[in-house]
């Protein structure tokens, strides 16, 4: 499929832009789609779907609100349209089962992907390393205190670069159809572990402060976060604290033939590139 165009939805996001870069480096025609990009794509505006899908052979799907009740219908409609337009493969970004109430919606969305007649692959992702350097945890790192309600729960944090490499393999190579890959890093880590690694890499005094969910919610409200978002923001930390994500897989090695990148390597590289420069 190296001579056929691949559509990357969420083409400016943490994984999407890396998928785009890797495809470009391999000489694969790629169309990066987003709400504000040159190829406009909006899950809520179906008029944007047909132009984005024109002439594509495979699609990388980053759907918002995957745990919501509307996700399955949107993915079903989009993948049917993709198949009708000539696409043959689809890779969906998803999340692991946690035993939570959203699992039913997530699994329905994954099933919808498989009902369109495409060769599909699901990537169930864990917390990204890059959340600490490119997203919502960067400011807490810079402040010297990462104050979140994750307790001492462990998680298989993973590098977004590894995710992108697995995605590109599934989009361009045979042997991945019908597979669910749960992608983790090489070791289970607490938030205290990750913060300590960043502190060592930067030579700065950075502390992890485990909060209760109630204290975290109070701090979010004090910062002006709307009430309807307070519990949404706390939810992922509660999953980590519960221990439901304290498991590793060998799926990165299975796909790429190598171990996933370690958080320590990421932290030193990000620090050297000025990710936490003030």
Short mmCIF file of C-alpha atoms in Angstrom, two decimals:
data_model
loop_
_atom_site.label_atom_id
_atom_site.label_comp_id
_atom_site.label_asym_id
_atom_site.label_seq_id
_atom_site.Cartn_x
_atom_site.Cartn_y
_atom_site.Cartn_z
CA UNK A 1 0.00 0.00 0.00
CA UNK A 2 3.02 2.30 -0.09
CA UNK A 3 1.81 4.10 -3.22
CA UNK A 4 -1.71 4.82 -1.93
CA UNK A 5 -2.89 7.73 0.21
CA UNK A 6 -3.53 7.28 3.91
CA UNK A 7 -5.91 9.60 5.76
CA UNK A 8 -4.85 10.54 9.28
CA UNK A 9 -7.66 12.06 11.32
CA UNK A 10 -6.43 14.07 14.25
CA UNK A 11 -3.43 14.79 12.05
CA UNK A 12 -2.14 17.54 14.33
CA UNK A 13 -2.50 15.58 17.58
CA UNK A 14 0.17 13.83 19.65
CA UNK A 15 -0.04 10.53 17.81
CA UNK A 16 -1.53 11.80 14.55
CA UNK A 17 1.26 14.20 13.67
CA UNK A 18 3.83 11.50 14.41
CA UNK A 19 2.00 9.05 12.15
CA UNK A 20 2.01 11.71 9.42
CA UNK A 21 5.74 12.31 9.85
CA UNK A 22 6.64 8.62 9.75
CA UNK A 23 4.54 8.03 6.64
CA UNK A 24 6.14 11.02 4.92
CA UNK A 25 9.62 9.73 5.85
CA UNK A 26 8.73 6.43 4.19
CA UNK A 27 7.45 8.14 1.06
CA UNK A 28 3.85 7.10 1.67
CA UNK A 29 1.25 9.63 0.42
CA UNK A 30 -0.57 10.94 3.48
CA UNK A 31 -3.41 13.37 4.10
CA UNK A 32 -3.39 15.00 7.53
CA UNK A 33 -6.94 15.96 8.48
CA UNK A 34 -8.14 18.14 11.33
CA UNK A 35 -10.76 20.77 12.04
CA UNK A 36 -8.38 23.59 11.16
CA UNK A 37 -5.93 21.96 8.75
CA UNK A 38 -5.57 22.08 4.97
CA UNK A 39 -7.71 18.95 4.82
CA UNK A 40 -10.65 19.87 7.00
CA UNK A 41 -12.25 17.05 8.95
CA UNK A 42 -14.78 17.27 11.74
CA UNK A 43 -16.54 14.27 13.26
CA UNK A 44 -19.61 16.45 13.90
CA UNK A 45 -19.76 17.85 10.33
CA UNK A 46 -20.34 14.97 7.94
CA UNK A 47 -20.01 17.28 4.96
CA UNK A 48 -16.26 17.20 5.63
CA UNK A 49 -16.01 13.43 5.39
CA UNK A 50 -16.31 12.85 1.64
CA UNK A 51 -13.57 15.30 0.56
CA UNK A 52 -11.22 13.92 3.21
CA UNK A 53 -11.85 10.32 2.11
CA UNK A 54 -11.47 10.89 -1.61
CA UNK A 55 -8.90 8.45 -3.01
CA UNK A 56 -7.66 7.03 0.31
CA UNK A 57 -6.66 3.40 0.84
CA UNK A 58 -6.45 3.43 4.65
CA UNK A 59 -7.56 5.61 7.56
CA UNK A 60 -6.18 6.35 11.02
CA UNK A 61 -9.08 7.13 13.32
CA UNK A 62 -8.85 9.32 16.40
CA UNK A 63 -12.45 9.74 17.53
CA UNK A 64 -13.41 12.16 20.30
CA UNK A 65 -15.46 10.96 23.25
CA UNK A 66 -14.89 7.30 22.48
CA UNK A 67 -16.58 6.41 25.76
CA UNK A 68 -19.71 8.36 24.86
CA UNK A 69 -22.97 6.91 23.57
CA UNK A 70 -22.66 8.50 20.11
CA UNK A 71 -19.18 7.21 19.25
CA UNK A 72 -20.22 3.83 17.85
CA UNK A 73 -22.75 5.33 15.45
CA UNK A 74 -20.29 7.94 14.19
CA UNK A 75 -17.53 5.37 13.65
CA UNK A 76 -19.96 2.99 11.93
CA UNK A 77 -21.14 5.72 9.56
CA UNK A 78 -17.64 6.98 8.81
CA UNK A 79 -16.09 3.57 8.19
CA UNK A 80 -18.98 2.55 5.92
CA UNK A 81 -18.38 5.72 3.94
CA UNK A 82 -14.65 5.03 3.90
CA UNK A 83 -15.20 1.52 2.54
CA UNK A 84 -17.58 2.84 -0.12
CA UNK A 85 -14.92 5.37 -1.13
CA UNK A 86 -12.39 2.57 -1.68
CA UNK A 87 -10.51 2.40 1.62
CA UNK A 88 -9.42 -1.09 2.64
CA UNK A 89 -7.79 -0.63 6.07
CA UNK A 90 -8.64 1.24 9.25
CA UNK A 91 -6.73 1.69 12.50
CA UNK A 92 -8.70 2.95 15.49
CA UNK A 93 -7.22 4.60 18.57
CA UNK A 94 -9.00 3.17 21.61
CA UNK A 95 -8.53 2.63 25.33
CA UNK A 96 -8.11 -0.51 27.47
CA UNK A 97 -10.97 -2.14 29.31
CA UNK A 98 -11.00 -0.97 32.92
CA UNK A 99 -14.18 -2.42 34.33
CA UNK A 100 -15.71 1.05 34.24
CA UNK A 101 -19.09 2.21 32.99
CA UNK A 102 -17.67 3.52 29.71
CA UNK A 103 -16.43 0.11 28.58
CA UNK A 104 -19.74 -0.72 26.94
CA UNK A 105 -19.55 2.35 24.69
CA UNK A 106 -15.89 1.79 23.85
CA UNK A 107 -16.48 -1.85 22.91
CA UNK A 108 -19.47 -0.84 20.80
CA UNK A 109 -17.28 1.64 18.94
CA UNK A 110 -14.66 -1.04 18.33
CA UNK A 111 -17.31 -3.45 17.06
CA UNK A 112 -18.64 -0.78 14.72
CA UNK A 113 -15.20 -0.56 13.14
CA UNK A 114 -15.30 -4.24 12.32
CA UNK A 115 -18.71 -4.12 10.67
CA UNK A 116 -17.75 -1.89 7.73
CA UNK A 117 -15.94 -4.57 5.74
CA UNK A 118 -12.48 -3.06 6.26
CA UNK A 119 -9.32 -4.77 7.46
CA UNK A 120 -9.31 -3.24 10.93
CA UNK A 121 -6.85 -2.92 13.79
CA UNK A 122 -7.55 -1.47 17.23
CA UNK A 123 -4.83 0.21 19.29
CA UNK A 124 -5.71 0.39 22.97
CA UNK A 125 -3.47 3.06 24.42
CA UNK A 126 -2.14 3.94 27.85
CA UNK A 127 -0.98 7.26 29.28
CA UNK A 128 1.49 8.97 26.94
CA UNK A 129 4.96 9.98 28.12
CA UNK A 130 4.38 13.19 26.20
CA UNK A 131 1.54 14.27 28.50
CA UNK A 132 4.34 15.50 30.75
CA UNK A 133 6.09 17.55 28.07
CA UNK A 134 3.49 18.50 25.47
CA UNK A 135 0.16 18.59 27.25
CA UNK A 136 -1.72 19.08 30.51
CA UNK A 137 1.03 17.84 32.85
CA UNK A 138 3.75 20.15 31.52
CA UNK A 139 2.69 23.17 33.58
CA UNK A 140 2.59 21.16 36.82
CA UNK A 141 6.10 19.86 36.05
CA UNK A 142 7.29 23.42 35.48
CA UNK A 143 5.67 24.53 38.73
CA UNK A 144 7.67 21.94 40.66
CA UNK A 145 4.61 20.05 41.92
CA UNK A 146 2.51 17.48 40.10
CA UNK A 147 -0.66 17.42 42.19
CA UNK A 148 -3.03 14.71 40.98
CA UNK A 149 -5.23 12.01 42.59
CA UNK A 150 -3.39 8.96 41.24
CA UNK A 151 -2.17 7.65 44.60
CA UNK A 152 0.52 5.00 44.23
CA UNK A 153 -1.27 3.20 41.41
CA UNK A 154 0.88 1.85 38.60
CA UNK A 155 0.44 2.36 34.86
CA UNK A 156 2.25 1.18 31.72
CA UNK A 157 3.07 4.66 30.41
CA UNK A 158 4.06 4.59 26.72
CA UNK A 159 5.90 6.78 24.23
CA UNK A 160 3.75 8.37 21.53
CA UNK A 161 6.56 7.59 19.07
CA UNK A 162 6.09 3.87 19.69
CA UNK A 163 2.34 4.23 19.21
CA UNK A 164 2.92 5.96 15.87
CA UNK A 165 5.30 3.25 14.69
CA UNK A 166 2.79 0.53 15.52
CA UNK A 167 0.04 2.50 13.76
CA UNK A 168 2.14 2.89 10.62
CA UNK A 169 2.88 -0.83 10.59
CA UNK A 170 -0.84 -1.63 10.86
CA UNK A 171 -1.69 0.90 8.15
CA UNK A 172 0.91 -0.25 5.63
CA UNK A 173 1.79 -3.88 6.33
CA UNK A 174 -0.05 -7.19 6.20
CA UNK A 175 -0.67 -9.33 9.27
CA UNK A 176 -2.46 -6.88 11.57
CA UNK A 177 -6.07 -7.22 10.43
CA UNK A 178 -8.53 -8.18 13.17
CA UNK A 179 -6.04 -7.52 15.95
CA UNK A 180 -6.43 -5.64 19.22
CA UNK A 181 -3.08 -4.30 20.39
CA UNK A 182 -2.86 -2.97 23.92
CA UNK A 183 0.26 -0.82 23.88
CA UNK A 184 2.29 -0.28 27.03
CA UNK A 185 5.79 0.78 27.89
CA UNK A 186 8.38 -1.66 29.26
CA UNK A 187 7.65 -1.19 32.98
CA UNK A 188 4.88 -0.30 35.35
CA UNK A 189 5.36 3.10 36.97
CA UNK A 190 3.62 5.25 39.55
CA UNK A 191 3.26 8.99 39.08
CA UNK A 192 5.92 9.33 41.75
CA UNK A 193 8.25 7.27 39.54
CA UNK A 194 7.63 9.40 36.45
CA UNK A 195 8.09 12.68 38.31
CA UNK A 196 11.32 11.39 39.87
CA UNK A 197 12.65 10.47 36.41
CA UNK A 198 11.89 13.95 35.11
CA UNK A 199 13.52 15.52 38.16
CA UNK A 200 16.69 13.49 37.53
CA UNK A 201 16.71 14.34 33.83
CA UNK A 202 16.25 18.08 34.43
CA UNK A 203 18.26 18.43 37.63
CA UNK A 204 15.31 20.27 39.14
CA UNK A 205 13.37 19.75 42.36
CA UNK A 206 10.01 18.38 41.22
CA UNK A 207 7.62 16.61 43.58
CA UNK A 208 4.64 14.39 43.13
CA UNK A 209 1.85 15.31 45.56
CA UNK A 210 -0.88 12.64 45.69
CA UNK A 211 -4.23 14.29 46.32
CA UNK A 212 -7.58 12.85 47.22
CA UNK A 213 -10.14 13.09 44.46
CA UNK A 214 -12.03 15.66 46.57
CA UNK A 215 -8.96 17.85 47.07
CA UNK A 216 -8.14 17.64 43.36
CA UNK A 217 -11.71 18.60 42.46
CA UNK A 218 -11.53 21.59 44.81
CA UNK A 219 -8.29 22.77 43.22
CA UNK A 220 -9.77 22.45 39.74
CA UNK A 221 -12.81 24.47 40.75
CA UNK A 222 -10.57 27.14 42.27
CA UNK A 223 -8.80 27.38 38.91
CA UNK A 224 -12.11 28.02 37.17
CA UNK A 225 -12.69 24.59 35.67
CA UNK A 226 -16.42 24.13 34.96
CA UNK A 227 -18.16 21.70 37.29
CA UNK A 228 -19.12 19.31 34.48
CA UNK A 229 -15.42 18.88 33.64
CA UNK A 230 -14.11 18.39 37.17
CA UNK A 231 -15.13 14.71 37.44
CA UNK A 232 -14.16 14.06 33.82
CA UNK A 233 -10.64 15.26 34.56
CA UNK A 234 -10.40 13.20 37.74
CA UNK A 235 -11.61 9.96 36.14
CA UNK A 236 -8.38 8.87 34.40
CA UNK A 237 -6.36 9.40 37.59
CA UNK A 238 -8.86 7.32 39.53
CA UNK A 239 -8.31 4.47 37.06
CA UNK A 240 -4.57 4.59 37.72
CA UNK A 241 -5.06 4.79 41.50
CA UNK A 242 -7.38 1.78 41.45
CA UNK A 243 -4.69 -0.46 39.97
CA UNK A 244 -6.93 -1.49 37.07
CA UNK A 245 -4.21 -0.47 34.60
CA UNK A 246 -1.35 -2.20 36.42
CA UNK A 247 -0.53 -4.65 33.66
CA UNK A 248 2.00 -4.78 30.83
CA UNK A 249 1.79 -6.34 27.39
CA UNK A 250 4.38 -7.39 24.83
CA UNK A 251 2.42 -5.99 21.89
CA UNK A 252 4.92 -3.28 20.93
CA UNK A 253 7.67 -5.89 20.64
CA UNK A 254 5.32 -8.21 18.78
CA UNK A 255 4.66 -5.58 16.11
CA UNK A 256 7.98 -3.74 15.93
CA UNK A 257 10.42 -6.49 16.88
CA UNK A 258 11.95 -4.41 19.67
CA UNK A 259 11.18 -3.34 23.21
CA UNK A 260 9.20 -0.15 23.77
CA UNK A 261 11.13 2.96 24.76
CA UNK A 262 11.72 3.47 28.46
CA UNK A 263 10.47 6.55 30.31
CA UNK A 264 14.00 7.40 31.45
CA UNK A 265 15.19 7.66 27.84
CA UNK A 266 12.22 9.86 26.99
CA UNK A 267 12.79 12.15 29.98
CA UNK A 268 16.47 12.73 29.21
CA UNK A 269 15.74 13.30 25.51
CA UNK A 270 12.87 15.70 26.20
CA UNK A 271 14.96 17.60 28.74
CA UNK A 272 17.85 17.91 26.27
CA UNK A 273 15.42 19.29 23.68
CA UNK A 274 14.22 21.97 26.09
CA UNK A 275 10.77 20.52 26.81
CA UNK A 276 10.84 21.86 30.36
CA UNK A 277 12.94 24.99 29.80
CA UNK A 278 11.60 28.06 31.59
#
